[in-house]
XYZ file of N, CA and C in Angstrom:
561
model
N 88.257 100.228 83.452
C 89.514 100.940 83.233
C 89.746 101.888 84.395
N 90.914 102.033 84.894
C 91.425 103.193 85.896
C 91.298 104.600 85.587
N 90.863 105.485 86.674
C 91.091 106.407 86.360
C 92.189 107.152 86.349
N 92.651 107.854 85.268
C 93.881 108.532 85.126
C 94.485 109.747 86.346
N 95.821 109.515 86.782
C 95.962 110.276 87.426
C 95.830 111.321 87.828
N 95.543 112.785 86.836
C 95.192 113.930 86.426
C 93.612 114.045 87.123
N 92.855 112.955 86.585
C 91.386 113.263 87.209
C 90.897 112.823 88.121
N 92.066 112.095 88.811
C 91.246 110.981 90.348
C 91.376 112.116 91.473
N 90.578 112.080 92.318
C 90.134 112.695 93.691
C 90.629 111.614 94.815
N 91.074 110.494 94.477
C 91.006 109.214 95.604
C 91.060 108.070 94.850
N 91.716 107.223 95.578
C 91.412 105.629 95.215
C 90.462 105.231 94.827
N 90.754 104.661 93.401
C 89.045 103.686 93.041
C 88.691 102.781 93.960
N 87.700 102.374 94.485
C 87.528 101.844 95.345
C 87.568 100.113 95.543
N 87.771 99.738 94.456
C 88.326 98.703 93.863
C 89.646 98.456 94.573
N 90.205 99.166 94.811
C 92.086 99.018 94.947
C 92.318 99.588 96.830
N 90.866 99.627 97.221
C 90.671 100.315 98.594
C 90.448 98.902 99.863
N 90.857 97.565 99.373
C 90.465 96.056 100.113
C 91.211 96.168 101.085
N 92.302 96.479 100.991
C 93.667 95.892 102.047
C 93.326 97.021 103.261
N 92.980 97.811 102.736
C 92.805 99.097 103.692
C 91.570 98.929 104.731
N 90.871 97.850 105.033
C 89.598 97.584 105.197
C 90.359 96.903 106.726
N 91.900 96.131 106.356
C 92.543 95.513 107.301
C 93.523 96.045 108.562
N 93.992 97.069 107.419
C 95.238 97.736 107.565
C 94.587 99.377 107.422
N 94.310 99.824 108.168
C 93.525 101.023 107.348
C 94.699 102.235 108.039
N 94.635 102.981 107.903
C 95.465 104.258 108.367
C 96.010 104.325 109.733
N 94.808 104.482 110.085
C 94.883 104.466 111.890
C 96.100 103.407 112.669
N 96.410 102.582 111.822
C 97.075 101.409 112.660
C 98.549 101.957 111.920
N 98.652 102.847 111.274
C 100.068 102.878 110.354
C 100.768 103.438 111.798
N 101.085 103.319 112.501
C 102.059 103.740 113.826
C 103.478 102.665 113.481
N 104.485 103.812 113.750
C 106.107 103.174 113.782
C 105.920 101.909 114.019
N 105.231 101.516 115.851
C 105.358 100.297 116.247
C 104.867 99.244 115.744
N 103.974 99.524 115.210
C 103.015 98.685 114.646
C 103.399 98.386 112.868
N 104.612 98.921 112.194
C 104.860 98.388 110.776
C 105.952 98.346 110.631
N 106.710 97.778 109.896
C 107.340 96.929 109.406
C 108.377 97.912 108.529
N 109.942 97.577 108.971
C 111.065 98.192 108.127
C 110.905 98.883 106.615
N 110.203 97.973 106.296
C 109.993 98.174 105.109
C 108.772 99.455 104.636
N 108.383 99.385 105.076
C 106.407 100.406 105.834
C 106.869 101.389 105.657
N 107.894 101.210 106.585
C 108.373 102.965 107.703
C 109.095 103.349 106.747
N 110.579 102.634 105.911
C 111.093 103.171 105.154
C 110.529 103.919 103.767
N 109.336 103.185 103.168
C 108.061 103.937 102.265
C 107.889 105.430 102.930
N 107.306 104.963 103.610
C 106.601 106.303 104.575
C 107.655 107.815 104.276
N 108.786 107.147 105.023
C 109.576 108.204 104.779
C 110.262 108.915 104.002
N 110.143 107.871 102.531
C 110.632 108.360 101.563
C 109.777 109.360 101.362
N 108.462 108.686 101.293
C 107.294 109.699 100.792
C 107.000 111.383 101.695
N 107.331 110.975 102.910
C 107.595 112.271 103.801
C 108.478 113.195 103.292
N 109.626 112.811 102.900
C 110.615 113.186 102.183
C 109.996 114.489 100.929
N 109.324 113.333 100.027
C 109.208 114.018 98.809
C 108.323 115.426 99.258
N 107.181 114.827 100.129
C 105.829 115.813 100.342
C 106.919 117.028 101.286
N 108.185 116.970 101.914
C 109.042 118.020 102.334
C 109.244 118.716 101.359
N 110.118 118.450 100.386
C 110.274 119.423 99.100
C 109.186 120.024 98.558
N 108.217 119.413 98.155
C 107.082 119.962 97.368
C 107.069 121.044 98.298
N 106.665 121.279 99.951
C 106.228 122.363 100.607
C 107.023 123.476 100.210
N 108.686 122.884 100.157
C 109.917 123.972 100.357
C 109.879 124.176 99.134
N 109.436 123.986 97.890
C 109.164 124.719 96.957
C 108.682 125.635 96.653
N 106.885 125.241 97.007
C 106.256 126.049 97.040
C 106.434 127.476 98.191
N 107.226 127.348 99.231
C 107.775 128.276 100.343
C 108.335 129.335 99.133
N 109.275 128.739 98.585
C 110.090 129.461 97.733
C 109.335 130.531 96.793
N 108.354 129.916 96.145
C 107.489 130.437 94.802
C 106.528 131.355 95.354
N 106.042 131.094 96.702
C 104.730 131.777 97.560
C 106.328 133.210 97.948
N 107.535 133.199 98.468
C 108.165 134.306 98.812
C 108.223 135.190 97.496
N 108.487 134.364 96.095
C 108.987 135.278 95.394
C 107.355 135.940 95.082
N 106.242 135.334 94.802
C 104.919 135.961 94.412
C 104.972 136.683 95.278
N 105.125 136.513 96.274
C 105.223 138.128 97.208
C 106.079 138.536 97.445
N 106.872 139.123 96.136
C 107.723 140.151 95.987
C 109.088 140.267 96.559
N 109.526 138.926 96.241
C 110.913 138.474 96.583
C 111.761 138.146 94.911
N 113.099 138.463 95.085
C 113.522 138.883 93.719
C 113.610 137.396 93.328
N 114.458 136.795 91.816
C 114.258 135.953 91.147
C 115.655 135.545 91.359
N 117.056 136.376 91.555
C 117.835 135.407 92.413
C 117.487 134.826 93.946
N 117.003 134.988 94.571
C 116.525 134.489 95.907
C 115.869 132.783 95.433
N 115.167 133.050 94.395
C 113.597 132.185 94.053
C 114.723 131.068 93.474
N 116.121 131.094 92.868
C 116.699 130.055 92.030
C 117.308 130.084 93.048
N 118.274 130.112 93.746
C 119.264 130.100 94.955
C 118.483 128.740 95.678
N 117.161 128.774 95.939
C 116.293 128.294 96.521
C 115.574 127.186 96.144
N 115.060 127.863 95.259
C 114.047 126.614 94.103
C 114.912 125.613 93.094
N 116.197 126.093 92.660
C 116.854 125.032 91.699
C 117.436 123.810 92.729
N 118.314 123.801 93.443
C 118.691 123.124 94.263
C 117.506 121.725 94.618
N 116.255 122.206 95.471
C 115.379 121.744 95.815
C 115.091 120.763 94.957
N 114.496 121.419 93.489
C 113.809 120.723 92.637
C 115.062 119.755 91.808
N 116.144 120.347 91.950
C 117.070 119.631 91.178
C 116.952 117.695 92.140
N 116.825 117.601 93.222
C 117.084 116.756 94.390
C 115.821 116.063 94.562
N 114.717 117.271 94.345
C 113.170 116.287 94.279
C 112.834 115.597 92.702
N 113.692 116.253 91.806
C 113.100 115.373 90.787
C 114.413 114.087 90.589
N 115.614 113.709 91.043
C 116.459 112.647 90.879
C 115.942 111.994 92.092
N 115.504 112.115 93.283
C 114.841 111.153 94.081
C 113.733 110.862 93.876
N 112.676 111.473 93.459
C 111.387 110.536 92.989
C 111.536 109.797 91.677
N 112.604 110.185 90.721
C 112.903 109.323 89.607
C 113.341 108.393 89.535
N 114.434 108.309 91.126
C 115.030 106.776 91.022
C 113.837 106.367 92.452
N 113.394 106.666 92.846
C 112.574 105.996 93.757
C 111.222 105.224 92.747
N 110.968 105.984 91.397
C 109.999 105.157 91.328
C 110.506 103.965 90.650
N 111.744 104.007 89.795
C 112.301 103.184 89.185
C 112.337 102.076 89.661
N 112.750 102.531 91.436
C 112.858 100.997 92.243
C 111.497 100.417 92.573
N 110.353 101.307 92.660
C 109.530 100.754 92.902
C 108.835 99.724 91.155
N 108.830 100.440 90.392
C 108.376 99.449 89.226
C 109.541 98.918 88.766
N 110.376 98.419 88.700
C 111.768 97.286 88.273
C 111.809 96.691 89.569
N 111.444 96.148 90.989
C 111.768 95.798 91.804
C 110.117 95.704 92.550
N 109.998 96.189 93.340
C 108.899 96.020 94.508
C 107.328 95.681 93.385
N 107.067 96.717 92.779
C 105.883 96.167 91.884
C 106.005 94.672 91.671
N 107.106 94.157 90.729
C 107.092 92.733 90.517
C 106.657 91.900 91.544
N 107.548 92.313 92.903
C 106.958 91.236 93.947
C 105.704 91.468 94.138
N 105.364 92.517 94.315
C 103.806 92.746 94.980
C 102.723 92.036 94.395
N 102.793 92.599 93.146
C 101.908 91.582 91.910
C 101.943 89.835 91.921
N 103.305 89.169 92.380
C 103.471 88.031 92.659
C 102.407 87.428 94.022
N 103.119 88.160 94.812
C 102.261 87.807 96.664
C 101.144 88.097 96.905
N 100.513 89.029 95.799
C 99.321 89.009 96.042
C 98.496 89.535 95.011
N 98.169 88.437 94.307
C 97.414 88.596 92.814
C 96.344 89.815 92.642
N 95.459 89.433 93.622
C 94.372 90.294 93.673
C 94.822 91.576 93.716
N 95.629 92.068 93.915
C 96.118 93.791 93.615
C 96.365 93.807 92.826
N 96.431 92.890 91.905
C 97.594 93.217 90.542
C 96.790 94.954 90.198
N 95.665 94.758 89.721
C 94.856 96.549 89.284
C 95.311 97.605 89.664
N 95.420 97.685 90.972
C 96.150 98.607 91.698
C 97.290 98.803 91.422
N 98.661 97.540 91.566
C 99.565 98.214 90.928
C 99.929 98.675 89.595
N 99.181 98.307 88.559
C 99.093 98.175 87.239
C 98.742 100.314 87.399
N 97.566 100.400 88.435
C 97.257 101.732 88.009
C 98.285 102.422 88.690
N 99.078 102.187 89.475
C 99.834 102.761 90.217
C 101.534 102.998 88.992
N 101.630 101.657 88.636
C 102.529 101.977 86.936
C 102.393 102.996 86.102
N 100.911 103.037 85.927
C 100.885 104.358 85.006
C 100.590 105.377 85.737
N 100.676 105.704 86.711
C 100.601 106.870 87.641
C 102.638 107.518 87.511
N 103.538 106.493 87.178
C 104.424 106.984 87.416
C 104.871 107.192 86.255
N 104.306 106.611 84.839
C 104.439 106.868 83.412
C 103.963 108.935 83.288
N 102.653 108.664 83.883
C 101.797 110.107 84.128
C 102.964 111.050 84.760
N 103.651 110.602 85.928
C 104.107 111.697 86.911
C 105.389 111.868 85.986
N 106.235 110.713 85.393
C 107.918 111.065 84.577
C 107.250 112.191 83.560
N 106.172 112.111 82.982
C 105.715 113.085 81.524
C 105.600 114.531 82.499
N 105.092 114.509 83.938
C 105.379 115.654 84.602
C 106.737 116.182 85.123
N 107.202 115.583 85.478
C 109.044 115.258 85.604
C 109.921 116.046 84.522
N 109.283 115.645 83.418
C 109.897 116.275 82.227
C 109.834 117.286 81.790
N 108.631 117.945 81.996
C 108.142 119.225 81.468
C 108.719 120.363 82.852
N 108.552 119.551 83.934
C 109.087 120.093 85.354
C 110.484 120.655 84.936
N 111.588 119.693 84.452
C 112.689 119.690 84.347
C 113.205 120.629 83.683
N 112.444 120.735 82.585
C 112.518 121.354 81.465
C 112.146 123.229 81.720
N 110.993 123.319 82.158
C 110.799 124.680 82.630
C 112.033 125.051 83.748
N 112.498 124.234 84.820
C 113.541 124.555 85.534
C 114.817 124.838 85.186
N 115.227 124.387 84.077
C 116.484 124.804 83.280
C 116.013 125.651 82.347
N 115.225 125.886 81.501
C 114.851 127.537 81.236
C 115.248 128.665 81.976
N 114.071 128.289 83.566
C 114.516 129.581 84.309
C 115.740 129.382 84.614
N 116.720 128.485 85.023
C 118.431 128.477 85.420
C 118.995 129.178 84.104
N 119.061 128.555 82.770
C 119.477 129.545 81.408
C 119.185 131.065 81.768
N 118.013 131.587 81.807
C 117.776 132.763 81.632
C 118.238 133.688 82.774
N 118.151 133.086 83.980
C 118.468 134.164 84.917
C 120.272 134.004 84.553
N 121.107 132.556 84.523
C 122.052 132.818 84.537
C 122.506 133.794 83.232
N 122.198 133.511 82.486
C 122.332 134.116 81.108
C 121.925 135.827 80.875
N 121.240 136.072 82.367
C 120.490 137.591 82.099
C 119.806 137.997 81.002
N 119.046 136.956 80.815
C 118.026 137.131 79.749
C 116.661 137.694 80.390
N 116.190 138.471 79.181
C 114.885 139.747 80.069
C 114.133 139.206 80.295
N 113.419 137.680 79.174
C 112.317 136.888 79.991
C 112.563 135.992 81.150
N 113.763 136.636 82.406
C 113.832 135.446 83.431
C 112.563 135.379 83.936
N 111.726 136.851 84.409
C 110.490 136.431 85.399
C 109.596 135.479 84.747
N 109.237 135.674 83.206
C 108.806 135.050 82.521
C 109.188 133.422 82.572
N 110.071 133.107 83.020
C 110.471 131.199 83.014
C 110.053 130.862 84.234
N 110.418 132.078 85.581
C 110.132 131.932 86.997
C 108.612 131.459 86.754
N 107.725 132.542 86.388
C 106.512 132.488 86.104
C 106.074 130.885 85.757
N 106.413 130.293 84.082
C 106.482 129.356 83.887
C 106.611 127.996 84.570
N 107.702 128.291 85.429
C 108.274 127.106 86.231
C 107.158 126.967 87.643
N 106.703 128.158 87.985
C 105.856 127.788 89.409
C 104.091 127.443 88.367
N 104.477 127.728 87.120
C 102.691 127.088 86.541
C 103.021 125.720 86.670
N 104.241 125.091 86.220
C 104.386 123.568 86.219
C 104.064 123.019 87.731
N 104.780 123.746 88.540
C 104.989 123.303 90.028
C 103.496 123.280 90.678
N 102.725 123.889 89.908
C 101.532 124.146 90.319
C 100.448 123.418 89.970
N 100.580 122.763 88.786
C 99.807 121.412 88.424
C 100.541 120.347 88.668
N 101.823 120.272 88.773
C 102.257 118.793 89.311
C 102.427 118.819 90.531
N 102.616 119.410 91.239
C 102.318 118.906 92.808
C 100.859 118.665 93.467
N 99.742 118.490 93.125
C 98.521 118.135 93.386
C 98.632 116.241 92.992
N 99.046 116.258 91.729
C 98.887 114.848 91.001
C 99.914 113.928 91.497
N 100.910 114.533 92.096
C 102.277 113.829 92.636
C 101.670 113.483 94.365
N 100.658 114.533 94.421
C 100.104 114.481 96.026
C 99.300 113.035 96.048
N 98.611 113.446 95.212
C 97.327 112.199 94.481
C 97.903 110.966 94.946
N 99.211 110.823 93.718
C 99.690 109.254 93.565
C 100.551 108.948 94.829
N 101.478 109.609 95.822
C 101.621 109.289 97.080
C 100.800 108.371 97.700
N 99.618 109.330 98.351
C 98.646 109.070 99.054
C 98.349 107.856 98.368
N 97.663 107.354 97.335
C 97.181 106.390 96.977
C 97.880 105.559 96.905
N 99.725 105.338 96.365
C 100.130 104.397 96.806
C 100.173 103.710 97.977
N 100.181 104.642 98.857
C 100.221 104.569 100.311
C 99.194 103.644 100.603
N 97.950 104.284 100.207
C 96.834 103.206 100.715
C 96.547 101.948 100.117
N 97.296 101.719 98.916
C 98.018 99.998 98.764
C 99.188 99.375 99.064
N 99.822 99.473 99.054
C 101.511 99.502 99.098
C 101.693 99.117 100.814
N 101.160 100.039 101.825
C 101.300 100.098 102.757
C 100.547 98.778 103.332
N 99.430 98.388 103.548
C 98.631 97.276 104.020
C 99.360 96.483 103.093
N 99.777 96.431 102.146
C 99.996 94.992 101.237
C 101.381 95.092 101.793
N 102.293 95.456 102.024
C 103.686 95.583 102.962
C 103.595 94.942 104.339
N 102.695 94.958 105.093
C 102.102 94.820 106.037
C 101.735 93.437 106.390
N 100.024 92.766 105.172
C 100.209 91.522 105.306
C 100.606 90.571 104.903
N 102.074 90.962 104.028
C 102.916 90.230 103.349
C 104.840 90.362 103.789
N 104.582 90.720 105.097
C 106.109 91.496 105.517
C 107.173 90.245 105.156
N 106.830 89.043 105.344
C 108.260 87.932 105.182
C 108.661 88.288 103.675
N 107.374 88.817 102.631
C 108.292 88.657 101.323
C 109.251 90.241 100.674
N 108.720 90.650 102.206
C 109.478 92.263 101.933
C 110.658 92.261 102.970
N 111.082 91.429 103.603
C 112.249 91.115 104.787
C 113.712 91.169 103.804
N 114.362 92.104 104.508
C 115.809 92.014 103.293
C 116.425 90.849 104.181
């Protein structure tokens, strides 16, 4: 059985083959494939926000007020959680299917990589959810705003490690299997 997203440190090593071919070092622009680069960058993308979040949450912990911290932080998170939601969508209704097709022997990997994004939407939600708290309360001038602020950077603070996790690890399947399968990823 896989290990669950929450407690993995790294790829089981099981799901670590393709990488043996394709291993990191060779991931250069020139060297991959439309399809590669466009991954890549989505994922660059996301790991941008997470930082500019945390930018946000690290100003207000040091004593930056709680309109500054929403001005800042809602926007962001509003944009990082509808792009990793429809990004993973496309990846399991679309790219999973093929992958699992072209190349059997991963099926594990993507199977664990499925419930990595079952794991990350249940973080998504609770994310979402603390973020419109703090938007209610500050807009609303309710006295527990610091209290939701508070709240909202505890969420931000266990889900961005596990969202780090499942990146990276897609990466180190997704990417080599993109790679030595590029004709069935050619639009």
């Amino acid at each position: 059985m896989s290990e669950a997203l929450d407690a993995r440190s790294g790829l089981p090593e099981a799901h670590r083959w393709l990488l043996e071919t394709y291993p990191r070092l060779r991931w250069r622009d020139a060297e991959l494939g439309e399809v590669a680069r466009f991954w890549l960058q989505m994922h660059a993308g996301f790991r941008h926000k997470q930082a500019e979040m945390e930018r946000h949450l690290a100003a207000w912990r040091g004593g930056g007020d709680l309109v500054a911290l929403h001005r800042g932080l809602i926007p962001t998170l509003q944009a990082y959680l509808q792009h990793l939601d429809g990004h993973h969508r496309v990846e399991s209704g679309h790219y999973f299917p093929v992958m699992r097709r072209v190349e059997p022997r991963i099926t594990a990997g993507i199977d664990l990589l499925d419930a990595d994004h079952d794991a990350i939407h249940d973080h998504l939600d609770t994310l979402f959810k603390a973020g419109l708290a703090f938007h209610q309360a500050l807009a609303g001038g309710a006295p527990d705003a610091a209290d939701r602020a508070a709240r909202l950077a505890e969420v931000l603070d266990r889900v961005t490690p596990a969202a780090c996790r499942h990146l990276e690890d897609e990466e180190d399947i997704v990417i080599p299997l993109i790679q030595r399968h590029a004709d069935a990823f050619a639009h």
